[in-house]
Amino acid sequence: EHKNELLMYLAHDLKTPLTSMIGYGDMIRSKTLTDEQVVTYAHAIVQEGKRLESMSMKLMDLIVLMT
């Protein structure tokens, strides 16, 4: 039961930054934006990417501990 709960939380935590990245990327791609807006949205994409990277590193650590 704990493994299923962990997987549920993990899936949610991964989906949130991915949704943000997709949304910001879509805005950059499909709208006429000022240079400042493009930089702001690109920064958000980078931050969310770093967040995903951090989560994946923690997940790898957790997998090692569980084996």
C-alpha angles and dihedrals in degrees: 000000000000091000091053091049091049091051091049092053091044093052090051093047091051094046095055098062092039091054090050093049092049091048095049092044091050091051091051090048101044109031137065103246137176117250088251092055092049091052091047093050093043089052090052090051091051092048092050090047090054089049090054091047091053092049092050091052090051090047091053090050090050092050090052091051092049094053 
